[in-house]
CSV table of C-alpha atoms and ligand atoms in Angstrom, one decimal:
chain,number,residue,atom,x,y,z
A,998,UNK,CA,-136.1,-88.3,-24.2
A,999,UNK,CA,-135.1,-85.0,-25.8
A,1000,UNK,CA,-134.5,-84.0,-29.4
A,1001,UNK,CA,-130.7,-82.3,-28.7
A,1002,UNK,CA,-128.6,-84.6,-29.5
A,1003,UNK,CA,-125.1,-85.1,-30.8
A,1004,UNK,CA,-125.0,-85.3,-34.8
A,1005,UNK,CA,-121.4,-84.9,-37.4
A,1006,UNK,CA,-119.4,-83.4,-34.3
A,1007,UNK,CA,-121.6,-80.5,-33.4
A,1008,UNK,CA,-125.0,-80.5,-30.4
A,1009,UNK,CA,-128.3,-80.1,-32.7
A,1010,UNK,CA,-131.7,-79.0,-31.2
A,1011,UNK,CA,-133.7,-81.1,-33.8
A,1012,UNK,CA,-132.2,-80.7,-36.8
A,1013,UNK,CA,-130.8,-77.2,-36.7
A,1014,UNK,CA,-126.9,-77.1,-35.1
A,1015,UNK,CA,-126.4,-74.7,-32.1
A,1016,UNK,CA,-123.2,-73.2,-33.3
A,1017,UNK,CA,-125.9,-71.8,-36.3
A,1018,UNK,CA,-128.3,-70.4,-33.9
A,1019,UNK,CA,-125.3,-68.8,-32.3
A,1020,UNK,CA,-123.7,-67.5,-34.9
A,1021,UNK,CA,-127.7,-65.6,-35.8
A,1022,UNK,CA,-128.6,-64.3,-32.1
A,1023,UNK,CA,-125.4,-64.1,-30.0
A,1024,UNK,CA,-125.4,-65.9,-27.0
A,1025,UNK,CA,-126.6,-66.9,-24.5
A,1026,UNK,CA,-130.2,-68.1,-25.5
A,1027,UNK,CA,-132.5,-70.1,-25.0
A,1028,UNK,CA,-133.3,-72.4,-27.0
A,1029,UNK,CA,-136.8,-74.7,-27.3
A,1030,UNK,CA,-137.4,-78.0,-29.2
A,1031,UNK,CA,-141.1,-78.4,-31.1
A,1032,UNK,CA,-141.0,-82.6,-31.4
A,1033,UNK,CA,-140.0,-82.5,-27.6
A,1034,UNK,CA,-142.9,-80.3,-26.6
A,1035,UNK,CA,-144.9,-82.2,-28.4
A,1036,UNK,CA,-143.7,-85.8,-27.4
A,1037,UNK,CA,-144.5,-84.7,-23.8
A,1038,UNK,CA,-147.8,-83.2,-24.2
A,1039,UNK,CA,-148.5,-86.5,-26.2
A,1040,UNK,CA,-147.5,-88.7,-23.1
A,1041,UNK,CA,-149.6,-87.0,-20.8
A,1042,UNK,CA,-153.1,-87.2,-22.8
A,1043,UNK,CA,-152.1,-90.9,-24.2
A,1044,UNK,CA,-151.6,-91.5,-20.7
A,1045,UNK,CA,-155.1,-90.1,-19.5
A,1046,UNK,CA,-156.6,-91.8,-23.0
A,1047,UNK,CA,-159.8,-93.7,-21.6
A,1048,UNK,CA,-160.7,-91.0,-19.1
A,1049,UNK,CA,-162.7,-88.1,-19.9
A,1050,UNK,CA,-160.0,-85.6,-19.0
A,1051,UNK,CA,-157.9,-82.3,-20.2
A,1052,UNK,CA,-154.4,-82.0,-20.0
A,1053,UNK,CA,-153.8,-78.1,-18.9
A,1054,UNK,CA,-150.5,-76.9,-19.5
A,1055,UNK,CA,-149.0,-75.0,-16.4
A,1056,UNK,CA,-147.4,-72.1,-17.9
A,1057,UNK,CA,-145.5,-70.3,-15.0
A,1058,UNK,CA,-142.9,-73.2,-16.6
A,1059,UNK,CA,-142.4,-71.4,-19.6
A,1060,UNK,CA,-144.7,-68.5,-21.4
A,1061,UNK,CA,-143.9,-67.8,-24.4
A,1062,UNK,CA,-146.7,-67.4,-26.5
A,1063,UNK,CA,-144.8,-70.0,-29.2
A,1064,UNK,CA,-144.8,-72.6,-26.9
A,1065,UNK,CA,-148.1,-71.6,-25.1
A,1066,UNK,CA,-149.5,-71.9,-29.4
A,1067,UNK,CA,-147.7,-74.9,-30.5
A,1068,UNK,CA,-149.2,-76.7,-27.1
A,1069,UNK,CA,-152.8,-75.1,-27.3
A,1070,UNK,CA,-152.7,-76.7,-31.2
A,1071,UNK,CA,-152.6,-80.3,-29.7
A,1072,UNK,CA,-155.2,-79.9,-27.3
A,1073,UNK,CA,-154.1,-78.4,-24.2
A,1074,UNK,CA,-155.7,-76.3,-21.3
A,1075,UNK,CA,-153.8,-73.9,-19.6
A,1076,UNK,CA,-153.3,-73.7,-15.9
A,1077,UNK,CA,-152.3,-69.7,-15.2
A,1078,UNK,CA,-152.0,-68.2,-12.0
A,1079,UNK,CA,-152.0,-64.6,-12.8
A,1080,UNK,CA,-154.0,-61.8,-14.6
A,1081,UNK,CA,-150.7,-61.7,-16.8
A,1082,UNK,CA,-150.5,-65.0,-17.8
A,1083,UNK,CA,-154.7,-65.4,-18.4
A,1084,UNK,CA,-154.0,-62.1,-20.8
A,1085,UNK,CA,-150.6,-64.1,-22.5
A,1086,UNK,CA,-153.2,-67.2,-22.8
A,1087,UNK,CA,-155.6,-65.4,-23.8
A,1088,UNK,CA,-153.6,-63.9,-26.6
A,1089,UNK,CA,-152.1,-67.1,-27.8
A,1090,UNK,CA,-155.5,-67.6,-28.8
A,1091,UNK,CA,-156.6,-70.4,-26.1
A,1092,UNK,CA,-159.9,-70.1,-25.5
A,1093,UNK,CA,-161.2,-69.0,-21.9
A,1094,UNK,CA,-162.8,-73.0,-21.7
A,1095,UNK,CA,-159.9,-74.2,-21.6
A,1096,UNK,CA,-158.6,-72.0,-18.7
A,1097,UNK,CA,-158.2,-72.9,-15.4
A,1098,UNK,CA,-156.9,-70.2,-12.5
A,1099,UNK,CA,-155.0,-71.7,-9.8
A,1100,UNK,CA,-153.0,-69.4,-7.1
A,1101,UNK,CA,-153.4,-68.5,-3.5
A,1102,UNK,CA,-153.8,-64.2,-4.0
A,1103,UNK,CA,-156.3,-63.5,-6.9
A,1104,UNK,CA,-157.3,-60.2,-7.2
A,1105,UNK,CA,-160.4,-58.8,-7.8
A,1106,UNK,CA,-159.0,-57.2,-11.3
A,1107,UNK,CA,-158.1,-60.3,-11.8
A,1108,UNK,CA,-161.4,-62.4,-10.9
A,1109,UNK,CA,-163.0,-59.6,-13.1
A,1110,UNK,CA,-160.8,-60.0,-16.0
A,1111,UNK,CA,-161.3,-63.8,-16.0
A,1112,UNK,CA,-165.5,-63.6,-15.5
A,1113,UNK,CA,-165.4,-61.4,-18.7
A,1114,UNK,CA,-162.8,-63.3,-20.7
A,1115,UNK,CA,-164.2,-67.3,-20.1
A,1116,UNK,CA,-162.8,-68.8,-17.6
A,1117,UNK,CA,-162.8,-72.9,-17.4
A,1118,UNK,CA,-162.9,-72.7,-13.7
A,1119,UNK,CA,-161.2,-71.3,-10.2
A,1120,UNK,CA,-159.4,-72.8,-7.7
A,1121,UNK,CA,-160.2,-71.4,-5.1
A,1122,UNK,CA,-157.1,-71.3,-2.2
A,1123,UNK,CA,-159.3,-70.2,0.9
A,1124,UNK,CA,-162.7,-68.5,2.6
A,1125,UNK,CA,-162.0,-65.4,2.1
A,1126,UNK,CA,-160.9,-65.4,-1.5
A,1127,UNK,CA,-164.0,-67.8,-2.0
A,1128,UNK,CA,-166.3,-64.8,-0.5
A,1129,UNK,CA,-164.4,-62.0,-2.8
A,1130,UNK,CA,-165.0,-64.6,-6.1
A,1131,UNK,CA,-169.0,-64.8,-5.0
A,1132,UNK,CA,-168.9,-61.1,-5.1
A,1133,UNK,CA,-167.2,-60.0,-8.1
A,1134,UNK,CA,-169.2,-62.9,-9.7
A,1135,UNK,CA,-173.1,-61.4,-8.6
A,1136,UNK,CA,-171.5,-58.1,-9.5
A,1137,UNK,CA,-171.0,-58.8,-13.6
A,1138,UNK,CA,-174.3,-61.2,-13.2
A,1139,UNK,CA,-172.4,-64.3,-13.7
A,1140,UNK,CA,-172.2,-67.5,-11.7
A,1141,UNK,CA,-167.9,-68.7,-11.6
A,1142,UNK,CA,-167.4,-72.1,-11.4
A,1143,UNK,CA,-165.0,-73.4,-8.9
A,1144,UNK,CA,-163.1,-76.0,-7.6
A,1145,UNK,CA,-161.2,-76.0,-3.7
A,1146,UNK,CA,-157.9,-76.7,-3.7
A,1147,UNK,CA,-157.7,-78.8,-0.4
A,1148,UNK,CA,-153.9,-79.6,1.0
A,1149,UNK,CA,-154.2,-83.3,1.8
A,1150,UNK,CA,-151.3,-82.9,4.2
A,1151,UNK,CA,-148.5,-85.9,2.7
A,1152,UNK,CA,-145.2,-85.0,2.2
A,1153,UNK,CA,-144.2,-84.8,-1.7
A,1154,UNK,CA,-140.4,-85.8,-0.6
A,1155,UNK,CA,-139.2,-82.8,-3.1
A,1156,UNK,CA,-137.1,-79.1,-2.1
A,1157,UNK,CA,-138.4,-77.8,0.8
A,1158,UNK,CA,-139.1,-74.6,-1.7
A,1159,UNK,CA,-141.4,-76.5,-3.8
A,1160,UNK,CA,-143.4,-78.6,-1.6
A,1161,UNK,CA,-147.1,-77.3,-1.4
A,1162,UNK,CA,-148.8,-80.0,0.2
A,1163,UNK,CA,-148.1,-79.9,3.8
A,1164,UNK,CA,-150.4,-78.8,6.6
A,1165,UNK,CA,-147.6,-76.2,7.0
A,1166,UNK,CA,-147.9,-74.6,3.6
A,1167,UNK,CA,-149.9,-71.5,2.6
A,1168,UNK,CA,-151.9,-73.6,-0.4
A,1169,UNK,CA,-155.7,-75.1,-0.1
A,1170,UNK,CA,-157.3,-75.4,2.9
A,1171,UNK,CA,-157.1,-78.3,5.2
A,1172,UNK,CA,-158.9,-81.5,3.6
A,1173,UNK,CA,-160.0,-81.7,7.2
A,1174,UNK,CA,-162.3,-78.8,7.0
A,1175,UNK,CA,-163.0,-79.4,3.5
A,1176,UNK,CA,-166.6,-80.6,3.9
A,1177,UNK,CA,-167.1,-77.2,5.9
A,1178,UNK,CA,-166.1,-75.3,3.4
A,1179,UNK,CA,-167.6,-76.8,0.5
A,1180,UNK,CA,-171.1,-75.8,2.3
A,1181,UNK,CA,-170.3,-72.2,2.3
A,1182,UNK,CA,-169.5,-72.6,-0.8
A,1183,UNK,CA,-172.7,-74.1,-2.0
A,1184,UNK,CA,-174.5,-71.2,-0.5
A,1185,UNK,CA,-172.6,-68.5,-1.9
A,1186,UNK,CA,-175.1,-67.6,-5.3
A,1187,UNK,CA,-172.3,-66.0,-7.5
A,1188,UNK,CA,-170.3,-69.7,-7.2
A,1189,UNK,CA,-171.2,-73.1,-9.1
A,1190,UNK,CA,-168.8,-76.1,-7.2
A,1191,UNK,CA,-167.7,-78.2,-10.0
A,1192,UNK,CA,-165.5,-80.4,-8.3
A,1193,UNK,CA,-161.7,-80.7,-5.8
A,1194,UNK,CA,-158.2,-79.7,-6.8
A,1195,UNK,CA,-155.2,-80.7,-5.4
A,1196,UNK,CA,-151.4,-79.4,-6.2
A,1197,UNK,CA,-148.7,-80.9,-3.8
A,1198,UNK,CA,-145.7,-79.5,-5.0
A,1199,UNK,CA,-143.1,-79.9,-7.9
A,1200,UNK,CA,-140.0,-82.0,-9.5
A,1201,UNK,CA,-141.7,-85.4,-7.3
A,1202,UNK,CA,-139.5,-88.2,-8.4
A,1203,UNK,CA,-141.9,-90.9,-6.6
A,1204,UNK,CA,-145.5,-91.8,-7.5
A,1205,UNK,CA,-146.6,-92.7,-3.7
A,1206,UNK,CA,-146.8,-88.6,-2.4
A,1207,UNK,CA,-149.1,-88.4,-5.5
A,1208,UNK,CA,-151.1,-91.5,-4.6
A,1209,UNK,CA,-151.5,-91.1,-1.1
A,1210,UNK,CA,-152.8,-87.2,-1.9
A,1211,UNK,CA,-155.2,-89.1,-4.6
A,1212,UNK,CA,-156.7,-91.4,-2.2
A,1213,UNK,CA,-157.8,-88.8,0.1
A,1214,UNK,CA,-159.4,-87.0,-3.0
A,1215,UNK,CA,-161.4,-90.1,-3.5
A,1216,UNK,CA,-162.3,-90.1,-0.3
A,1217,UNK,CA,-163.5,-86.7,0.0
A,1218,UNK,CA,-165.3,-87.1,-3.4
A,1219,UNK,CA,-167.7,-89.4,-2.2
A,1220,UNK,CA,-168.3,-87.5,1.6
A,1221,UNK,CA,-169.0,-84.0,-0.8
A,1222,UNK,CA,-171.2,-86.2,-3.3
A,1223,UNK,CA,-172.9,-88.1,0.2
A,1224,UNK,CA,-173.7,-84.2,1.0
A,1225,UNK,CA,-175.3,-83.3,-2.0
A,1226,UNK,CA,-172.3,-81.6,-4.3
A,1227,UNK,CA,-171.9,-81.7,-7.7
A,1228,UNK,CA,-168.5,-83.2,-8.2
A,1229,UNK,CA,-167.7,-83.9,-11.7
A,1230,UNK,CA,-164.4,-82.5,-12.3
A,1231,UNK,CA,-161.1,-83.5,-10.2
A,1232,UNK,CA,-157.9,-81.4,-10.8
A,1233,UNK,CA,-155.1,-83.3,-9.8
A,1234,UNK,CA,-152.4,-80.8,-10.1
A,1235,UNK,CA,-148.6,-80.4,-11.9
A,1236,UNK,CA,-145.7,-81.9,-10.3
A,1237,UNK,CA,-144.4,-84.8,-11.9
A,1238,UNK,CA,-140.2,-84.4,-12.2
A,1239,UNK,CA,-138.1,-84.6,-15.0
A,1240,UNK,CA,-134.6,-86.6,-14.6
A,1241,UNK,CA,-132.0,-83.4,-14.4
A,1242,UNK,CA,-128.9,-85.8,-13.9
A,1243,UNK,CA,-127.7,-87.8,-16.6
A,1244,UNK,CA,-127.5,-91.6,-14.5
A,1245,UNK,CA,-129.5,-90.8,-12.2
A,1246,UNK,CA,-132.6,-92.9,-11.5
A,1247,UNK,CA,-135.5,-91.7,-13.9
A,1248,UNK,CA,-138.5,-90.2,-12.3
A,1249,UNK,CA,-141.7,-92.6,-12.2
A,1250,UNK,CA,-143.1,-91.9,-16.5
A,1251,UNK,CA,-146.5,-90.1,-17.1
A,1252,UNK,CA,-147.8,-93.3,-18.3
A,1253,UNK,CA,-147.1,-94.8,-14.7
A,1254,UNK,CA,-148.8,-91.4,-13.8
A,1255,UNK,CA,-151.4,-91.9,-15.3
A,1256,UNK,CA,-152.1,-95.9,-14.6
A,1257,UNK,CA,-151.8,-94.8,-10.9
A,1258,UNK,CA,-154.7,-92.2,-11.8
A,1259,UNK,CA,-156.8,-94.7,-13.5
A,1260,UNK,CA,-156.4,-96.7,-10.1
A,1261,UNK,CA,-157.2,-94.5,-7.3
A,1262,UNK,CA,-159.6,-92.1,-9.1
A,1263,UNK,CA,-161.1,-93.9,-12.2
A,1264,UNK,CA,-164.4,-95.5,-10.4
A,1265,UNK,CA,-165.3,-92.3,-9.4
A,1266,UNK,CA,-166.4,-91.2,-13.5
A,1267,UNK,CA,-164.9,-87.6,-13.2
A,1268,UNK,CA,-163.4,-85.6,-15.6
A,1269,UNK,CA,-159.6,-85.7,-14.7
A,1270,UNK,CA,-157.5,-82.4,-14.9
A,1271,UNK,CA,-153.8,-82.3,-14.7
A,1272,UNK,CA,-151.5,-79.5,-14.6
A,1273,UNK,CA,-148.0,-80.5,-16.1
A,1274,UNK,CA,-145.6,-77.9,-16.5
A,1275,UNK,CA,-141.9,-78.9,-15.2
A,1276,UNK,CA,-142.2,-82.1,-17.4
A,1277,UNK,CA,-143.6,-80.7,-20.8
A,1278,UNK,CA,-141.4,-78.2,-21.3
A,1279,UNK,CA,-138.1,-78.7,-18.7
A,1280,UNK,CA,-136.0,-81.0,-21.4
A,1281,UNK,CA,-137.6,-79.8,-24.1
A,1282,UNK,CA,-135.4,-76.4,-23.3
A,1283,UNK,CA,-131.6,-75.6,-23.3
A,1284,UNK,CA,-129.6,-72.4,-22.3
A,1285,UNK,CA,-126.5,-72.0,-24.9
A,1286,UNK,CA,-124.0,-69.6,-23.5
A,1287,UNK,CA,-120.1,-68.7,-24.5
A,1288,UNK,CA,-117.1,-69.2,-22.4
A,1289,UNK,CA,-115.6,-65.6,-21.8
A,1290,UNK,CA,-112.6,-66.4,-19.6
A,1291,UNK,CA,-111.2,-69.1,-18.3
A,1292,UNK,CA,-109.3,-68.3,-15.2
A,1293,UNK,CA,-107.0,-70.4,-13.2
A,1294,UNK,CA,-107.1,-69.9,-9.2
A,1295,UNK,CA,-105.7,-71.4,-6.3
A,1296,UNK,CA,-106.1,-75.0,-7.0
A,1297,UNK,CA,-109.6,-74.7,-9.1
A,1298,UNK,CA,-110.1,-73.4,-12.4
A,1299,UNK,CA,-112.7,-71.2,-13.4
A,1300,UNK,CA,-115.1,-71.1,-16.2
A,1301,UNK,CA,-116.8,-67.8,-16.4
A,1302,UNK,CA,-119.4,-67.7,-19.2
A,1303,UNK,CA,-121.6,-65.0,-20.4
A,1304,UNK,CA,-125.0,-66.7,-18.4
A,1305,UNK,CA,-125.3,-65.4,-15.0
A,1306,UNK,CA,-127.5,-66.0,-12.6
A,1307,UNK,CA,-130.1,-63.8,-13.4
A,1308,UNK,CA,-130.2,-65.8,-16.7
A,1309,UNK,CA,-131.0,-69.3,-14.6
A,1310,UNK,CA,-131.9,-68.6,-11.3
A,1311,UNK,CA,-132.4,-72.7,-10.2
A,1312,UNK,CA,-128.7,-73.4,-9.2
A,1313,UNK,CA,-128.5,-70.3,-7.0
A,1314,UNK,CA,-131.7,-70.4,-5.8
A,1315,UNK,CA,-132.7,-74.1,-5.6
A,1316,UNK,CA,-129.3,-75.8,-5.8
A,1317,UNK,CA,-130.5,-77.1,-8.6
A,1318,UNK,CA,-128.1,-79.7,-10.9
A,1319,UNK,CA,-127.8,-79.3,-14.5
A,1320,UNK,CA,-126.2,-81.2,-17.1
A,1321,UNK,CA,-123.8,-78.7,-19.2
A,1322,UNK,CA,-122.1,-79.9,-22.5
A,1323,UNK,CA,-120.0,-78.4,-24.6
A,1324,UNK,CA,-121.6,-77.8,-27.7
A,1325,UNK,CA,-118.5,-79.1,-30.2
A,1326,UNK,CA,-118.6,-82.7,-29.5
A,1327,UNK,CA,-115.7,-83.5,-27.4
A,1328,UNK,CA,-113.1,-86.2,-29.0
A,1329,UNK,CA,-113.9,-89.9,-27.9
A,1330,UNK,CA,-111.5,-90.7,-24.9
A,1331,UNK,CA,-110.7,-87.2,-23.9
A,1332,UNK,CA,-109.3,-86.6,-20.6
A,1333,UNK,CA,-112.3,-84.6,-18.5
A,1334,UNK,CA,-111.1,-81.5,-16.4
A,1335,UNK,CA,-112.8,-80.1,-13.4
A,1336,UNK,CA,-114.0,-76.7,-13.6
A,1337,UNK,CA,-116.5,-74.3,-11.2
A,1338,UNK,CA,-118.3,-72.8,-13.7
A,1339,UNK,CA,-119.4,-69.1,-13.1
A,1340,UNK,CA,-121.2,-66.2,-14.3
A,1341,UNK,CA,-120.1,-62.7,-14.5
A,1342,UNK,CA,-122.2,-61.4,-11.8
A,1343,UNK,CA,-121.4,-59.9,-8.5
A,1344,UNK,CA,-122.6,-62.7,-5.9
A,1345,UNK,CA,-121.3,-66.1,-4.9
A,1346,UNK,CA,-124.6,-67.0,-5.4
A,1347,UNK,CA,-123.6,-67.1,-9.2
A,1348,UNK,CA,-122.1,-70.8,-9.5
A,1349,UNK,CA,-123.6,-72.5,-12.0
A,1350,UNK,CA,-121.7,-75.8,-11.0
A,1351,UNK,CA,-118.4,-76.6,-8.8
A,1352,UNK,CA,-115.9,-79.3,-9.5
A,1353,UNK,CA,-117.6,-80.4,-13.1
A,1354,UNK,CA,-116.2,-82.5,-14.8
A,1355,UNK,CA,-115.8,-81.5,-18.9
A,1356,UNK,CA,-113.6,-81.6,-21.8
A,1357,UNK,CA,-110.8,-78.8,-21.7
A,1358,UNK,CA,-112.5,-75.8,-22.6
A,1359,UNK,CA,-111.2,-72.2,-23.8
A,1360,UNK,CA,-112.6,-68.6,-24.7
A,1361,UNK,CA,-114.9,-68.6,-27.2
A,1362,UNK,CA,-116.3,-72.1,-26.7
A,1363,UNK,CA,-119.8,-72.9,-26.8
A,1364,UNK,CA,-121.6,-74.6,-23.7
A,1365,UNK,CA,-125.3,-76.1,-23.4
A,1366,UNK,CA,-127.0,-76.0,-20.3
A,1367,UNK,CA,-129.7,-79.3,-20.4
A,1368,UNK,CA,-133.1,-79.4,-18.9
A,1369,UNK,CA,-133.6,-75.2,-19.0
A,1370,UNK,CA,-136.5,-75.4,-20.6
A,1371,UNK,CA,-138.7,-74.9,-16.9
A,1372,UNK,CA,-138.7,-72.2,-14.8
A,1373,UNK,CA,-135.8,-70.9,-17.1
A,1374,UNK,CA,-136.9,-68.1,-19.2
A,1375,UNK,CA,-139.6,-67.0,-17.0
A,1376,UNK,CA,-138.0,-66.5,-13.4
A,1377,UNK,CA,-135.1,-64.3,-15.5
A,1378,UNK,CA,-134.5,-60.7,-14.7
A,1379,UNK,CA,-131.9,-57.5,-15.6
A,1380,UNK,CA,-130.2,-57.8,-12.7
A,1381,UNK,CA,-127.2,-55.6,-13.3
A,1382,UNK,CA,-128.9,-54.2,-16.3
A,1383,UNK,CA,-128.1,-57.6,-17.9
A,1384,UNK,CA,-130.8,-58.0,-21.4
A,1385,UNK,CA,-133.1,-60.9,-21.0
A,1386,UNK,CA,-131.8,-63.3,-23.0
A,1387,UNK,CA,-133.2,-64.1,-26.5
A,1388,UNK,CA,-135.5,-67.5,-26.9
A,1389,UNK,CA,-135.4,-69.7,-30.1
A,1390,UNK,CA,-137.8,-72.2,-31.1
A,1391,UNK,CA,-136.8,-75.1,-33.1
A,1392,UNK,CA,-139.1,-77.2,-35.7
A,1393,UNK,CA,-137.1,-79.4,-37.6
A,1394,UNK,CA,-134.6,-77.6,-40.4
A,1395,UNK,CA,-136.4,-74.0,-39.1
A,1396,UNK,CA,-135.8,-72.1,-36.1
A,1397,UNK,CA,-137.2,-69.0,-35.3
A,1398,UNK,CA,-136.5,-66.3,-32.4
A,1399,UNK,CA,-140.0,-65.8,-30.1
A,1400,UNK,CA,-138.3,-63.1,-27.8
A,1401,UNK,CA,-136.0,-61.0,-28.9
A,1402,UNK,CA,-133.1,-59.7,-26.8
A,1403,UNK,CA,-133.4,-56.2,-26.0
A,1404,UNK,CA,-131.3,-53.7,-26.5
A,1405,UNK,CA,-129.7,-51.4,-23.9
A,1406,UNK,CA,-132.2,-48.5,-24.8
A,1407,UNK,CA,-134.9,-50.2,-24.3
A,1408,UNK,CA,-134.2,-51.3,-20.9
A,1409,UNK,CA,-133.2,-47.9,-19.9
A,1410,UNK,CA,-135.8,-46.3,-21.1
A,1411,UNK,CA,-138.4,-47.9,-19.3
A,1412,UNK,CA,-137.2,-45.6,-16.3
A,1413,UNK,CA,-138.7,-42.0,-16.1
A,1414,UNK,CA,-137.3,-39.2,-14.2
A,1415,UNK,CA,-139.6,-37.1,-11.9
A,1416,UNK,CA,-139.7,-33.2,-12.9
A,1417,UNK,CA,-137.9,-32.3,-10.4
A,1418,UNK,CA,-134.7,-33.9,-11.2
B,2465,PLP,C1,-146.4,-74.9,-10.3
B,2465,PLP,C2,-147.7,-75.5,-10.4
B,2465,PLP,C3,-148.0,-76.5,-11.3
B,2465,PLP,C4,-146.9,-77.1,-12.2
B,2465,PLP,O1,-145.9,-77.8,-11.5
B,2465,PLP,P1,-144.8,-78.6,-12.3
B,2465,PLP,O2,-143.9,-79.1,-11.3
B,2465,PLP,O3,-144.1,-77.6,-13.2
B,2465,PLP,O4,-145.5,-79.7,-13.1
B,2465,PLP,C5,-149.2,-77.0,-11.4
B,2465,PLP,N1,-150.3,-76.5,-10.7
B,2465,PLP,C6,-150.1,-75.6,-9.8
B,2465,PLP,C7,-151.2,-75.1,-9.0
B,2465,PLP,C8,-148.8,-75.0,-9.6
B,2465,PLP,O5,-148.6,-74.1,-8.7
């Protein structure tokens, strides 16, 4: 459930219509709901209520520091996986505790950065980053507590681009060797183990992936704790996916999720970690754009709209669906046309959808594109010194812009000429 909705003819994003934001920051935007944030963060830590546990945001999703505050105020953890985003936590005032660093190719800056800052805990990807973290750690006179990500090796049935848990994939070390490796661990001074992570991959529309991954975790909790480690905290990872398809069967809900947890992993008295990202924040996000054109070809019409590609990269890059609806509420019984809607750059690649069906559309119109709130903003760029576009965060009458487009001058001038030119 999302709070855009319908309401006297015109699409609202709570109560605040779109045509309004429009009309103040030009389009296209994006465009963020408060009540949908915070319905589900809510879901995840109701369904977790029972178990000592922390719900850590994963923020690669979205990282504005608006969202990453209004999240932090209800309790969440963040899971970063950069020195950029544990600086952007860091500065939306969530407190290194509540921190957890996950990625396959941290730096020693970054390792650094993190010691000195509070740091909830690593997870650590491999040996040798494991030997680097010991190191940096004994170096500042710290001891950095860490979990291992191990790959349990199941199939998360999700894009082949977004699947992490397969013996095939570059993330965790094999579960297989996990017992190995947790020994080096435990001899390493600079590194206190604090318990296992596991991250299998994203937009899973199927709770048995997740359950068969969890089982092995319980497993290998009780063979670590059999060889003497202390493992109190299980990090179970992001992945759950949102329904992007209006119709469509509904992925399993967190509070499924979160029964299945209580299942497989409650005997075991560990804290429980979880790192939602796609679902917190992917329908609680729209991209608004504006038709430009619409151009007529040989047999298909054209929408092009003033979003591109670089905007929203998941269609061209994932084939992802999504939902777009006109943001004037079309009349009740109007004839749908089919359109291939497009942005204005220069690559194929930059087909937002083919064949949709909508209401007739013309220059000027408003369009909303649904579930943009995930690996939206965030995986944007300038290609062909296109601004990033502006994002808006809704809270009931108010809205608020928390980026601000740039201008043309800005971008530019972030080049510098050499002296000899
Ligand atoms: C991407 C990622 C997540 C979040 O995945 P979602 O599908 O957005 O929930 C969580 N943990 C790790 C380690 C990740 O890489």
């Amino acid at each position: 459930m999302d709070h855009f909705l319908y309401r006297d003819g015109m699409l609202h994003a709570e109560d605040v219509p779109l045509n309004e934001i429009a009309a103040a920051v030009g389009t296209p935007f994006y465009c963020y709901s408060t009540a949908t944030l915070t319905r589900h963060f809510r879901l995840f830590d109701e369904a977790l209520a029972g178990m000592d546990h922390l719900v850590c945001y994963a923020m690669k999703a979205a990282s504005n520091q608006a969202i990453l505050k209004t999240l932090a105020g209800l309790g969440a953890g963040m899971d970063v996986v950069s020195g950029g985003e544990y600086a952007r936590a860091r500065a939306a005032g969530v407190p290194g505790e509540r921190i957890v660093f996950s990625g396959v190719g941290k730096t020693r800056e970054e390792m650094r950065a993190a010691l000195q800052g509070g740091i909830r805990q690593f997870n650590v990807e491999s040996e040798p980053e494991m030997d680097v973290l010991n190191e940096v750690a004994l170096s500042l006179g710290v001891v950095a507590p860490i979990t291992i990500r191990v790959n349990p090796d199941v199939d998360a049935k999700t894009h082949a681009k977004i699947a992490t848990g397969k013996s095939e994939n570059k993330f965790g070390i094999p579960i297989g060797r996990a017992r190995q490796v947790y020994a080096h661990a435990a001899a390493l001074p600079g590194l206190q183990v604090v318990g296992i992570d596991v991250h299998i991959g994203s937009q899973l529309t199927d709770l048995q992936p997740f359950r068969l991954a969890y089982r092995k975790v319980a497993e290998l909790t009780q063979a670590l704790r059999a060889d003497g480690h202390d493992i109190r905290r299980l990090d179970l990872g992001g992945g759950l996916g949102i329904p992007y398809q209006q119709g469509n069967s509904a992925p399993p809900l967190p509070m499924e999720y979160g029964a299945m947890i209580r299942e497989e992993l409650g005997h075991l008295g560990c804290e429980i970690e979880i790192e939602p990202g796609r679902l917190i924040v992917g329908n609680a996000g729209i991209m608004v754009s504006q038709v430009i054109y619409v151009k007529s070809g040989e047999g298909r019409d054209f929408l092009i709209i003033d979003s591109a590609m670089n905007d929203l990269i998941r269609p061209a890059m994932y084939d992802a669906h999504h939902d777009i609806v006109p943001v004037v509420q079309p009349a009740v019984g109007v004839a749908q046309h089919p359109y291939d809607i497009v942005g204005p750059v220069c690559e194929t690649g930059d087909t937002f959808a083919r064949q949709r069906p909508l209401p007739p559309l013309q220059a000027g119109d408003l369009v909303a594109f649904r579930s943009a709130g995930a690996y939206g903003a965030v995986m944007a760029s300038e290609y062909n010194t296109r601004p990033l576009i502006p994002e808006v965060l809704v809270h009931g009458d108010q809205f608020a812009v928390i980026r601000a487009r740039p201008s043309f001058d800005e971008i530019i001038n972030r080049d510098t000429i050499p002296q000899w030119l």
